[in-house]
Coordinates of C-alpha atoms in Angstrom, one line a residue:
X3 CA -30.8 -13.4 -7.9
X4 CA -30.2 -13.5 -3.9
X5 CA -29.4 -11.3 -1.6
X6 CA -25.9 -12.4 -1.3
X7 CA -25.5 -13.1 -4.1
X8 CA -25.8 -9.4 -5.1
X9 CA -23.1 -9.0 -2.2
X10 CA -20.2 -11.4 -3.0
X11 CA -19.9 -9.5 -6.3
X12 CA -17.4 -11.6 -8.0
X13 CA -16.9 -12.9 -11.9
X14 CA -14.7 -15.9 -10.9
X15 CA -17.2 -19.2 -12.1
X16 CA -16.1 -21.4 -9.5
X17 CA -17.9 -18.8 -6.7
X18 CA -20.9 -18.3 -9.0
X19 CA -21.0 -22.2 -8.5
X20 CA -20.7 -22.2 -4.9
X21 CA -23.3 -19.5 -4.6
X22 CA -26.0 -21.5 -6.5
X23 CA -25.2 -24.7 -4.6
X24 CA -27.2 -25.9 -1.5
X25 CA -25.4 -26.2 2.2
X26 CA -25.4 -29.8 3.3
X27 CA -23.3 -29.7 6.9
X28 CA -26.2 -27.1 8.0
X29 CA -28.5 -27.6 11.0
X30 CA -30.8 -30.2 9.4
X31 CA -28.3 -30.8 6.3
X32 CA -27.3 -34.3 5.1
X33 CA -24.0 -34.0 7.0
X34 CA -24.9 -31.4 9.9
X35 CA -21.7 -29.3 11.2
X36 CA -22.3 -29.0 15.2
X37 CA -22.3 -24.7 15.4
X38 CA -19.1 -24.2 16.6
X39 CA -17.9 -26.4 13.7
X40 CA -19.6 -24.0 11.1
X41 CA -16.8 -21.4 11.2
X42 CA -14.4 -24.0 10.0
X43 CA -15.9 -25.8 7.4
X44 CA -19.2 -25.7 5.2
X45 CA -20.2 -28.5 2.9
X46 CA -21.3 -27.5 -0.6
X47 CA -23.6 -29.8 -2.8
X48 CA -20.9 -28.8 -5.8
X49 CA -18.6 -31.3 -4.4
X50 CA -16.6 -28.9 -2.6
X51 CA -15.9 -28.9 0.8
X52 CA -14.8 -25.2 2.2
X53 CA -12.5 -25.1 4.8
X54 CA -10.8 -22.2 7.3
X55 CA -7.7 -21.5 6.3
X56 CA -5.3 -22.5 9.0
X57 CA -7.4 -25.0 10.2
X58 CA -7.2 -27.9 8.2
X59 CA -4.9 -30.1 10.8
X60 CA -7.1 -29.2 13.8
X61 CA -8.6 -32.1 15.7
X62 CA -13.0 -31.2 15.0
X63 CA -11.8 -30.4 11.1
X64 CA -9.9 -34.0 10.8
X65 CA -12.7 -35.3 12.5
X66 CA -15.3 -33.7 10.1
X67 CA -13.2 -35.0 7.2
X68 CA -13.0 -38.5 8.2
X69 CA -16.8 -39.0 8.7
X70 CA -17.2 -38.1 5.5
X71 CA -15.2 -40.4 3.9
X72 CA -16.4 -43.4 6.3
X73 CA -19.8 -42.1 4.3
X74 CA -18.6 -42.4 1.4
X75 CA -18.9 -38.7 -0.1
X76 CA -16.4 -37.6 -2.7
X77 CA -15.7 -33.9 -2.0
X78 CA -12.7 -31.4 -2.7
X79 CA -11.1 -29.6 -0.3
X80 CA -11.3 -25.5 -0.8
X81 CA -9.1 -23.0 1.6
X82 CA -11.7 -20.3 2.2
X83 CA -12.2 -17.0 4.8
X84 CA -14.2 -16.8 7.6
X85 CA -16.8 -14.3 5.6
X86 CA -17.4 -16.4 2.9
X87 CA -18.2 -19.3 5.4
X88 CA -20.7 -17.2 6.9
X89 CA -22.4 -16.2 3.7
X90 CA -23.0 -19.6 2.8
X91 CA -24.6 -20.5 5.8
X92 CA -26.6 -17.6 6.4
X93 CA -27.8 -18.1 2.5
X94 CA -28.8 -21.9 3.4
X95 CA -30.5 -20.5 6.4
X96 CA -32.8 -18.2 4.4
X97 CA -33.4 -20.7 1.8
X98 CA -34.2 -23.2 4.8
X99 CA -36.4 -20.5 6.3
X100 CA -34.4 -20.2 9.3
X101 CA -32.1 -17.1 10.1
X102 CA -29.7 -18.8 13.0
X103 CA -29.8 -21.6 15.1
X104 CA -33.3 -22.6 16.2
X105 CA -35.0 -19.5 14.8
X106 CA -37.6 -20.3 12.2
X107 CA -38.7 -17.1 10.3
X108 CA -42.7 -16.5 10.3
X109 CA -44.3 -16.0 6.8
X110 CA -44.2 -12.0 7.1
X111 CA -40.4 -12.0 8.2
X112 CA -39.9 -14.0 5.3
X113 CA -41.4 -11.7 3.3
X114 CA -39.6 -8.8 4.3
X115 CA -36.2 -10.3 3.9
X116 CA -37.7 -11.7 -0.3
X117 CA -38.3 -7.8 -0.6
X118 CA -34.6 -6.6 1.2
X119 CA -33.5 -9.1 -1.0
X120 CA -34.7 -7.8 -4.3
X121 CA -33.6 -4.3 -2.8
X122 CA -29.9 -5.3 -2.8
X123 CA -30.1 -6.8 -6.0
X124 CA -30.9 -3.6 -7.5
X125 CA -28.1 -1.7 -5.4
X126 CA -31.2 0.0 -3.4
X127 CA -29.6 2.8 -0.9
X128 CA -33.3 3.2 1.0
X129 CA -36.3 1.2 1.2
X130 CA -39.4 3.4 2.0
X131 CA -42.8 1.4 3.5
X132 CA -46.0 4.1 2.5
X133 CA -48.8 3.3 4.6
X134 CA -51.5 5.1 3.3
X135 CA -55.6 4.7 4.3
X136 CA -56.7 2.1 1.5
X137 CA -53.5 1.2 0.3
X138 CA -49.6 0.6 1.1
X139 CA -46.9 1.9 -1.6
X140 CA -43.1 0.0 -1.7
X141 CA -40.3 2.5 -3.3
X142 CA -36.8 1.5 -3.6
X143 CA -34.1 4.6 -4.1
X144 CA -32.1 3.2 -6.8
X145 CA -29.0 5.5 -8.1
X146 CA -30.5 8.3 -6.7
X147 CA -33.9 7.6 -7.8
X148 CA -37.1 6.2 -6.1
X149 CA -39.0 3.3 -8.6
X150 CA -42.7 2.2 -7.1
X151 CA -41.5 -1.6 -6.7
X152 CA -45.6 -2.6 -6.2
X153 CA -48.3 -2.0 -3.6
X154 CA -50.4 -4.0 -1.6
X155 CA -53.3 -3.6 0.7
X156 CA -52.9 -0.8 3.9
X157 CA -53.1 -3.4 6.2
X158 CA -50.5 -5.8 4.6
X159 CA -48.1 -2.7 4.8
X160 CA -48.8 -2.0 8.4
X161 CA -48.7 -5.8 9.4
X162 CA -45.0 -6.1 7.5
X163 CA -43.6 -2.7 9.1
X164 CA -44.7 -4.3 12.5
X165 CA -43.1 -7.4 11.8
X166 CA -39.8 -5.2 10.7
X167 CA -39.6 -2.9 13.9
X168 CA -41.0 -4.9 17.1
X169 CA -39.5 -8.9 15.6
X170 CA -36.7 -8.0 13.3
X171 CA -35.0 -4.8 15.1
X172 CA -32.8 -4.5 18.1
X173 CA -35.1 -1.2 19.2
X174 CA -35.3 1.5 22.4
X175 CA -39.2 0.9 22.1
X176 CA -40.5 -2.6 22.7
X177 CA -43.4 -2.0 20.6
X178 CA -44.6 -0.7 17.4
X179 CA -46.5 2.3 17.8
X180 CA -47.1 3.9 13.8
X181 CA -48.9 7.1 15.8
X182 CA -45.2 8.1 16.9
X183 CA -41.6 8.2 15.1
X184 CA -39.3 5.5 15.9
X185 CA -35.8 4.2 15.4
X186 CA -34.2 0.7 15.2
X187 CA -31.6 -1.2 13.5
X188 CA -32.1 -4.6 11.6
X189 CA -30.9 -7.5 13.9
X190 CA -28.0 -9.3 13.1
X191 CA -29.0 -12.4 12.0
X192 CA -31.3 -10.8 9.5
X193 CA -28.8 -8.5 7.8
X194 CA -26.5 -12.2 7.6
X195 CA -29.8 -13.5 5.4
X196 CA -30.2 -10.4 3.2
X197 CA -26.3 -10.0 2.8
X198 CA -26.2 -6.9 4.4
X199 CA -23.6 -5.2 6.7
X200 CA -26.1 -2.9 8.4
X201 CA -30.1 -1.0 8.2
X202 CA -31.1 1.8 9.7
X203 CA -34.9 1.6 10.6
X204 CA -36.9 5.2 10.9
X205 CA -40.8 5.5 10.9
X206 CA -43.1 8.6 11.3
X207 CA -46.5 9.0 11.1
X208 CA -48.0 11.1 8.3
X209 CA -51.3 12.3 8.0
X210 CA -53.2 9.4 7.0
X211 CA -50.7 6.9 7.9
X212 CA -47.4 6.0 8.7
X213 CA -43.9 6.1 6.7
X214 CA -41.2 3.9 7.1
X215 CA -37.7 3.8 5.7
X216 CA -34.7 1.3 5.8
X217 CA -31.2 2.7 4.9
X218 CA -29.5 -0.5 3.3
X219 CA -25.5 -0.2 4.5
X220 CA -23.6 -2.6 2.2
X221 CA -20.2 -4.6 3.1
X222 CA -17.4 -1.7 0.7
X223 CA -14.8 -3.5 1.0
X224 CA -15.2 -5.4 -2.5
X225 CA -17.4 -2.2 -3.8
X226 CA -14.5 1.3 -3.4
X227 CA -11.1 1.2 -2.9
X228 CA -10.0 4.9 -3.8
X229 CA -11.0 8.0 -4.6
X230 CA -11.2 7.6 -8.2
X231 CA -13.6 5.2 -8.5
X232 CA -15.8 7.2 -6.2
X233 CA -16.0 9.9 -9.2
X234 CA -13.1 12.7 -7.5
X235 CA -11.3 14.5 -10.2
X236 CA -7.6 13.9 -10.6
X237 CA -6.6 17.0 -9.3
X238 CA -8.9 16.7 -6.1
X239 CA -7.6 13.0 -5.4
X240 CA -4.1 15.0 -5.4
X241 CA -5.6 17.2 -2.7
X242 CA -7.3 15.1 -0.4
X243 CA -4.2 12.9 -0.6
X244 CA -1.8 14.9 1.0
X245 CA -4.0 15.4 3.1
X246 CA -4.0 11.9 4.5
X247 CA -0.5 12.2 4.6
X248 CA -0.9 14.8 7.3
X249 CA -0.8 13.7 11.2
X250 CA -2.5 16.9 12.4
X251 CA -5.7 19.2 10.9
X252 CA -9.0 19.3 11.3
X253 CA -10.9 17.9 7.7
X254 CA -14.8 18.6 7.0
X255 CA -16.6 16.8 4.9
X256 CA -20.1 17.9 4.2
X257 CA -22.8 17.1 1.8
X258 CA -26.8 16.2 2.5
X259 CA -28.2 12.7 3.5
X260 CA -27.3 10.7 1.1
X261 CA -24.2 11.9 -0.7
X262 CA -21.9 9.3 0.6
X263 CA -19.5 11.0 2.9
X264 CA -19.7 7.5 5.0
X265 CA -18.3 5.8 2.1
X266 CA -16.0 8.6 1.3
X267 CA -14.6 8.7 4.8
X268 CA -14.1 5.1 5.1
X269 CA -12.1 5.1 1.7
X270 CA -9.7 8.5 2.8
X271 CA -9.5 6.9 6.3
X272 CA -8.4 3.4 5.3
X273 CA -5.7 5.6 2.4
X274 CA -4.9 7.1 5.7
X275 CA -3.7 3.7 7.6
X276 CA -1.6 2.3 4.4
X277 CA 0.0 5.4 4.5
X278 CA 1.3 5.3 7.7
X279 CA 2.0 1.4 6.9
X280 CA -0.9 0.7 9.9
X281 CA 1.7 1.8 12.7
X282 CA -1.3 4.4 14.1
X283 CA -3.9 4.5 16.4
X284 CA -6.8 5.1 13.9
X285 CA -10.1 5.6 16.3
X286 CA -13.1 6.8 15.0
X287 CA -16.6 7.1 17.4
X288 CA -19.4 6.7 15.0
X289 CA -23.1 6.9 15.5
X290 CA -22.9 3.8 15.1
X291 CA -20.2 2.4 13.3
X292 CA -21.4 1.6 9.3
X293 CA -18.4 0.3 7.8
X294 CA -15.7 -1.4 8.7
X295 CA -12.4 -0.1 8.2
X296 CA -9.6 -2.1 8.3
X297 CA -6.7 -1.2 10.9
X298 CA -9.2 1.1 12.7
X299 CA -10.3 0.9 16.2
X300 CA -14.1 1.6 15.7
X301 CA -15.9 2.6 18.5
X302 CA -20.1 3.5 19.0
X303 CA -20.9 7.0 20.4
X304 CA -21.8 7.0 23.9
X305 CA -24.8 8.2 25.4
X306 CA -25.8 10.5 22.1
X307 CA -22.9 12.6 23.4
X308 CA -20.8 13.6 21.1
X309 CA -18.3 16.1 23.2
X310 CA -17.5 13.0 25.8
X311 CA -17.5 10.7 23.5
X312 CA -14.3 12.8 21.7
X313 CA -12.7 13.8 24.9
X314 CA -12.8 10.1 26.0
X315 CA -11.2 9.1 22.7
X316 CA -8.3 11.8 23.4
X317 CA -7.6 10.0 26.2
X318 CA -7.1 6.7 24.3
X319 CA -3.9 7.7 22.7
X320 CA -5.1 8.0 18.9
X321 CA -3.1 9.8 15.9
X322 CA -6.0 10.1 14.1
X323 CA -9.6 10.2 15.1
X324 CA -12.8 10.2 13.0
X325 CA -15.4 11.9 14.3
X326 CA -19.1 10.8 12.7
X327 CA -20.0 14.7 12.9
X328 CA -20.2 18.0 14.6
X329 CA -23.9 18.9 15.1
X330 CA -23.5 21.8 18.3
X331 CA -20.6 24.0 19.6
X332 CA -19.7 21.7 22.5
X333 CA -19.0 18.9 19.8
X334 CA -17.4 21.1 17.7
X335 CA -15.4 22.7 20.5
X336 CA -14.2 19.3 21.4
X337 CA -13.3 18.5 17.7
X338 CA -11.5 21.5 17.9
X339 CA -9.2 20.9 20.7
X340 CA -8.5 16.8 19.3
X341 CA -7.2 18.8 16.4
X342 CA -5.0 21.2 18.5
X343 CA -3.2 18.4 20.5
X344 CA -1.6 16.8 17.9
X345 CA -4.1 14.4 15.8
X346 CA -6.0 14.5 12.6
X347 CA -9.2 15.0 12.7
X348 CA -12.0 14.0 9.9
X349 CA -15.4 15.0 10.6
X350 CA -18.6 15.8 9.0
X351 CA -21.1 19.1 8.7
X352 CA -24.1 19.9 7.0
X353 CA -23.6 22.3 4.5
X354 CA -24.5 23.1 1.0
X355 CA -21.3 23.9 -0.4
X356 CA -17.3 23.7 0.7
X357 CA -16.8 27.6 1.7
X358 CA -20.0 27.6 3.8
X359 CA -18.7 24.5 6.1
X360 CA -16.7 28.1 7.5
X361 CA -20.2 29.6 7.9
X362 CA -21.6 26.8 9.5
X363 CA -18.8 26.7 12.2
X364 CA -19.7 30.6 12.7
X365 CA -23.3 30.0 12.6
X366 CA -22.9 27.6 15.7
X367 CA -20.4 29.9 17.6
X368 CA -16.7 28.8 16.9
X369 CA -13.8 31.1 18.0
X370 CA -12.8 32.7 14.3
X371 CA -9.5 32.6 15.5
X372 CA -10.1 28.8 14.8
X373 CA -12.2 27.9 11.9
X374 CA -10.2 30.7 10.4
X375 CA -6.6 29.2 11.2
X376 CA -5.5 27.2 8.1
X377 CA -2.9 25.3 9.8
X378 CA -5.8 24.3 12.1
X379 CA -8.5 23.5 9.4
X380 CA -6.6 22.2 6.6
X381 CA -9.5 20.5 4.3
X382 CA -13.0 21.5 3.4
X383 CA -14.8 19.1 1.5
X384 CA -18.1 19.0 0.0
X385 CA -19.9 16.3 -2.3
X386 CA -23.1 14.9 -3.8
X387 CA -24.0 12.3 -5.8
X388 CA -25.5 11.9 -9.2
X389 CA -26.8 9.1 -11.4
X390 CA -24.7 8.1 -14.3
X391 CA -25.5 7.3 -18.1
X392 CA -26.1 3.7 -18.8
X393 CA -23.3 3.1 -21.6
X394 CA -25.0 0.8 -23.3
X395 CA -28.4 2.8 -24.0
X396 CA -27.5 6.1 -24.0
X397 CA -28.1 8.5 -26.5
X398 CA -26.4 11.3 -28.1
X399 CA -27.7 15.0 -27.8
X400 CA -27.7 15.9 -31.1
X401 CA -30.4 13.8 -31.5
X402 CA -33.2 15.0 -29.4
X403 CA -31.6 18.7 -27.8
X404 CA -33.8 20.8 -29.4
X405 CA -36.8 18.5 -30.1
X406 CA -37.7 17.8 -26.7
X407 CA -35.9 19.7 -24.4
X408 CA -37.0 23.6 -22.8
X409 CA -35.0 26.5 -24.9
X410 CA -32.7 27.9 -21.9
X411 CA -31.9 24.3 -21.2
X412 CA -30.2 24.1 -24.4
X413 CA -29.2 27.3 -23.7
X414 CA -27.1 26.2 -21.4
X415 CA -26.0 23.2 -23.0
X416 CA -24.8 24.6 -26.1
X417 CA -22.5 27.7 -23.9
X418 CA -21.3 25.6 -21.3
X419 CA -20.9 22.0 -22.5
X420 CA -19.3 20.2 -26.0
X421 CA -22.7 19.0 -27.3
X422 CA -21.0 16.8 -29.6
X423 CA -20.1 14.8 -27.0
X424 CA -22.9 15.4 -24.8
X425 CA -25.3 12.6 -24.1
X426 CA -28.6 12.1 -22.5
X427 CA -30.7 9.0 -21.1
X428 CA -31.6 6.3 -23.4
X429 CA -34.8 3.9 -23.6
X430 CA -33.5 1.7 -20.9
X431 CA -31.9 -2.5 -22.2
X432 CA -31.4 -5.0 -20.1
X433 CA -28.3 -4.1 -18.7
X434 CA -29.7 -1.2 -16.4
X435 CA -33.0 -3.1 -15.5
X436 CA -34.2 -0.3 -18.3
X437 CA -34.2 2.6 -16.2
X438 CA -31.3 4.2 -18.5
X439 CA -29.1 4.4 -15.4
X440 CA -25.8 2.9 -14.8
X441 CA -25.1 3.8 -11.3
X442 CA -23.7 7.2 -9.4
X443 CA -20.4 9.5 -8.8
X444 CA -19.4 11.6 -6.3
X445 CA -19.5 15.4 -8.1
X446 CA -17.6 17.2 -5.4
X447 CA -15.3 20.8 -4.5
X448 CA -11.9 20.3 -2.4
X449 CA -10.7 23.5 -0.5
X450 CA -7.3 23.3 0.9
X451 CA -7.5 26.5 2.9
X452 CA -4.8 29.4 2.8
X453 CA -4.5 32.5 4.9
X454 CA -5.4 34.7 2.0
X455 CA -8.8 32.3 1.4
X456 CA -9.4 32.6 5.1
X457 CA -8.9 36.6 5.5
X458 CA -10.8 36.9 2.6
X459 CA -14.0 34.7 4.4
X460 CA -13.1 36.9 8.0
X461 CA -13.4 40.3 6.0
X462 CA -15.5 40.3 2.8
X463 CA -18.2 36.9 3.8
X464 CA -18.4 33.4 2.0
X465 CA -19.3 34.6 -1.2
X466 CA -16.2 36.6 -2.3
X467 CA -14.3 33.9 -0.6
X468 CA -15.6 31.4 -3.0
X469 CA -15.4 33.8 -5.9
X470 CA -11.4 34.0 -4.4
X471 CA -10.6 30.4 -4.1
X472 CA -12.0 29.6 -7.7
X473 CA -10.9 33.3 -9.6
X474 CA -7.5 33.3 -7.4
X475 CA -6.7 29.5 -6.4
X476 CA -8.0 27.6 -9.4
X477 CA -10.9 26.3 -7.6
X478 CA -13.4 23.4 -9.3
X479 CA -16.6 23.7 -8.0
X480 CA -19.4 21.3 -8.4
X481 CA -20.8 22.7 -11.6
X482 CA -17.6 22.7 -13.0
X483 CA -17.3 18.7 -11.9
X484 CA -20.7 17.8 -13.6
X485 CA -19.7 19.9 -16.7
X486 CA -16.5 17.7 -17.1
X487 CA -18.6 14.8 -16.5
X488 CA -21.2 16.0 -19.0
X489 CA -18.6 16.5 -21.4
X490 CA -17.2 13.0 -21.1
X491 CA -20.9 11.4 -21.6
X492 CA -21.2 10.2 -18.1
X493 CA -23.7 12.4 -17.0
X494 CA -27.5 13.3 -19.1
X495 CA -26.9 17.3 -18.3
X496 CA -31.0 17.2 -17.4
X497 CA -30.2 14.8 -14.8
X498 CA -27.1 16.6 -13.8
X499 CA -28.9 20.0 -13.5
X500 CA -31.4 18.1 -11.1
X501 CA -29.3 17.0 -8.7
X502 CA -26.2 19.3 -8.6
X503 CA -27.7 23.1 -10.3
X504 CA -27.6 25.1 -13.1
X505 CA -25.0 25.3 -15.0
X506 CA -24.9 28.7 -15.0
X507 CA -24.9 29.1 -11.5
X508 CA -21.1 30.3 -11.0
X509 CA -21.7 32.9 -13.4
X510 CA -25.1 34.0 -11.3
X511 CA -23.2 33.8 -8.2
X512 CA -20.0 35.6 -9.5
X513 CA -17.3 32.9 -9.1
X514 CA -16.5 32.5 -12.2
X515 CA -14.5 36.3 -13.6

């Protein structure tokens, strides 16, 4: 399977056809399109000619039509967008060993886009190159989990991140040094032949070598469209909902590297647009921007500086702003005061759980008479992300709990879950590339704040105003979430414990009376 074909995604036959048929009006195809031609039509060895909508009557498309049919080729017009145009030709550019007009790929670019390939196939989040002293290890992070894809020899690692960072990378540093960390981002002509919409490049050397990881960022916009699908409980999609009704507030979102606040942002920002029917200035400054949101005016960060960059967009007339994150007090300050004047704010902070977003704000020196203000902050959000049960292979606890499992994790199991409708990772089939694994969901805790949460938090600490919003204000905290999701067979409750906790940790911690 390609790369883009991973990406389209789509069960009609007629584009499974197009995708597996060759491009002829390419560079050196049988019926070249001149470049400026290739966003209007592309000539498919299926007999079907795609075509721009809207541009069928212009003068280079009628043109492009009648030499064909002076040749003598039998073709079918097809309406199509300007994306899928572009797929088609970037595809027959890899296939051609080409990524763009007059580039011809060398032998070790081509064999780092065969490998990004594979990695989108598999719906890889992170590619990691492990450059050790004899020998050079490939793991993809699939649902959550890293697989050893193969290795090769040290020096065929080294040589293929080179080729990555100094040939394939719009980069700060013009040349690969592995004794030093560095950053880049995959150029854009490569991400159009691995049917990406972005990668983040990061190496650092290790002790006897050098790491290096690509973050894949995929096209969403045929992946999520709401917050259900992401994995958000009902009653926490009724939360954040009103939320993005809202035109003023200041919203956090935390959760570690990795959890999918990006995605989740993008999906509660877009909500946000249809429900103010697009007539709003959406802005977001992003470091850089990794999806694109429709309606929004999306803006990179300037200069690494955060607090400009959000008193500049202030001055651009927004209604809401999205703010990639507050890492300091001058960012958050500025957040702050873009949440005073009028707009919605949605940002992001690194916290463990929903209640300690409050500490975190402390921690870096915000006014309480701020982070405490719940007409001010109006959402706290936290989420992770945890593999899911393939449906097909998965197999019911009854039938191995006490066999092979530890004692207190059955334990736990048996007080906290249903086991007859528990279930636990199978042998693996074909329809989860036997790993056992189906894919992820967001396991997640919504606080909508109220004075009585936040005098609680100014007076007594987080804990007893965690132990408050789930004892007094029905709170569902992550272990709660995973223990629905355990219950419904979505989750293996091993896995679940792994990358959420215990699921007697409420208890432990007192939120639970």
């Amino acid at each position: 399977m390609s790369a883009l074909h991973a990406v389209v995604n789509s069960a009609d036959p007629a584009a499974e056809l197009r995708r597996a048929s060759r491009v002829l009006s390419g560079e050196d195809g049988q019926y070249p399109a001149r470049h400026e031609l290739s966003d209007k039509v592309c000539l498919l060895d299926n007999g079907e000619l795609l075509i721009l909508q809207g541009t069928r009557l212009e003068y280079d498309v009628m043109a492009y039509i009648d030499g064909l049919k002076r040749a003598g080729h039998q073709f079918k017009e097809v309406p199509s967008a300007l994306t899928e145009l572009r797929e088609h030709y970037a595809r027959g550019a890899q296939q051609d060993g080409k990524v763009g007009v007059g580039q011809t790929i060398s032998n070790r670019q081509h064999q780092v886009l065969t490998l990004i390939g594979a990695a989108v196939a598999s719906n890889t989040s992170d590619v990691h190159f492990i450059v050790k002293r004899d020998i050079a290890i490939l793991r993809n992070r699939v649902n959550g989990l890293l697989e050893t894809v193969l290795d090769m020899r040290a020096s065929d690692g080294l040589e293929l991140c080179s080729s990555i960072y100094q040939s394939m990378c719009d980069v700060a540093d013009t040349t690969f040094n592995p004794q030093k960390p560095q950053d880049g981002r995959l150029k854009q002509e490569f991400l159009e032949a691995a049917g990406l919409y972005g990668a983040r490049i990061a190496t650092r050397p290790t002790e006897r070598g050098l790491l290096m990881v690509l973050r894949l960022l995929y096209n969403q916009g045929d992946r999520v469209r709401n917050l259900t699908q992401l994995g958000y409980l009902p009653e926490q999609v009724a939360q954040i909902s009103r939320l993005t009704k809202k035109k003023n507030g200041i919203n956090i979102f935390s959760g570690p590297t990795g959890s999918g606040k990006s995605t989740s942002l993008q999906v509660l920002f877009s909500e946000l647009i249809r429900n103010f029917d697009g007539k709003i200035n959406a802005l977001t400054i992003e470091d850089p921007p990794e999806y694109t949101i429709e309606g929004a005016v999306q803006t990179p960060l300037h200069n690494s500086d955060w607090p400009y960059s959000i008193r500049n967009a202030m001055r651009l007339d927004p209604d809401a702003i999205l703010i990639g994150e507050i890492r300091d007090l001058p960012s958050a300050v500025a957040a702050f005061q873009a949440g005073l004047t009028g707009h919605t704010v949605w940002t992001t902070l690194h916290a463990n759980d929903a209640a300690t977003i409050l500490q975190r704000l402390a921690d870096i020196g915000v006014d309480p008479g701020l982070y405490g203000d719940p007409s001010i902050v109006t959402g706290l959000i936290n989420q992770n992300l945890a593999p899911t049960l393939c449906p097909h292979c998965k197999t019911p606890w009854s039938a191995h709990a006490i066999a092979l499992f530890p004692a207190d994790v059955v334990e736990r199991v048996t007080k906290y879950c249903t086991p007859s409708t528990v279930f636990v990772r199978g042998p693996g089939c074909a329809a989860c590339r036997n790993t056992g694994i189906a894919g992820r969901t967001v396991i997640a805790e919504v606080i909508i704040p109220t004075l009585a949460f936040m005098r609680t938090f100014r007076e007594k600490g987080k804990a007893e105003a965690r132990a408050f919003w789930m004892n007094e204000m029905g709170g569902i905290s992550k272990i709660q979430h995973v223990i629905r999701r355990i219950n419904e067979g979505v989750i293996d409750p091993i896995i679940g414990e792994k990358f959420i906790g215990l699921l007697d940790e409420d208890d432990i911690a007192g939120g639970i009376q």
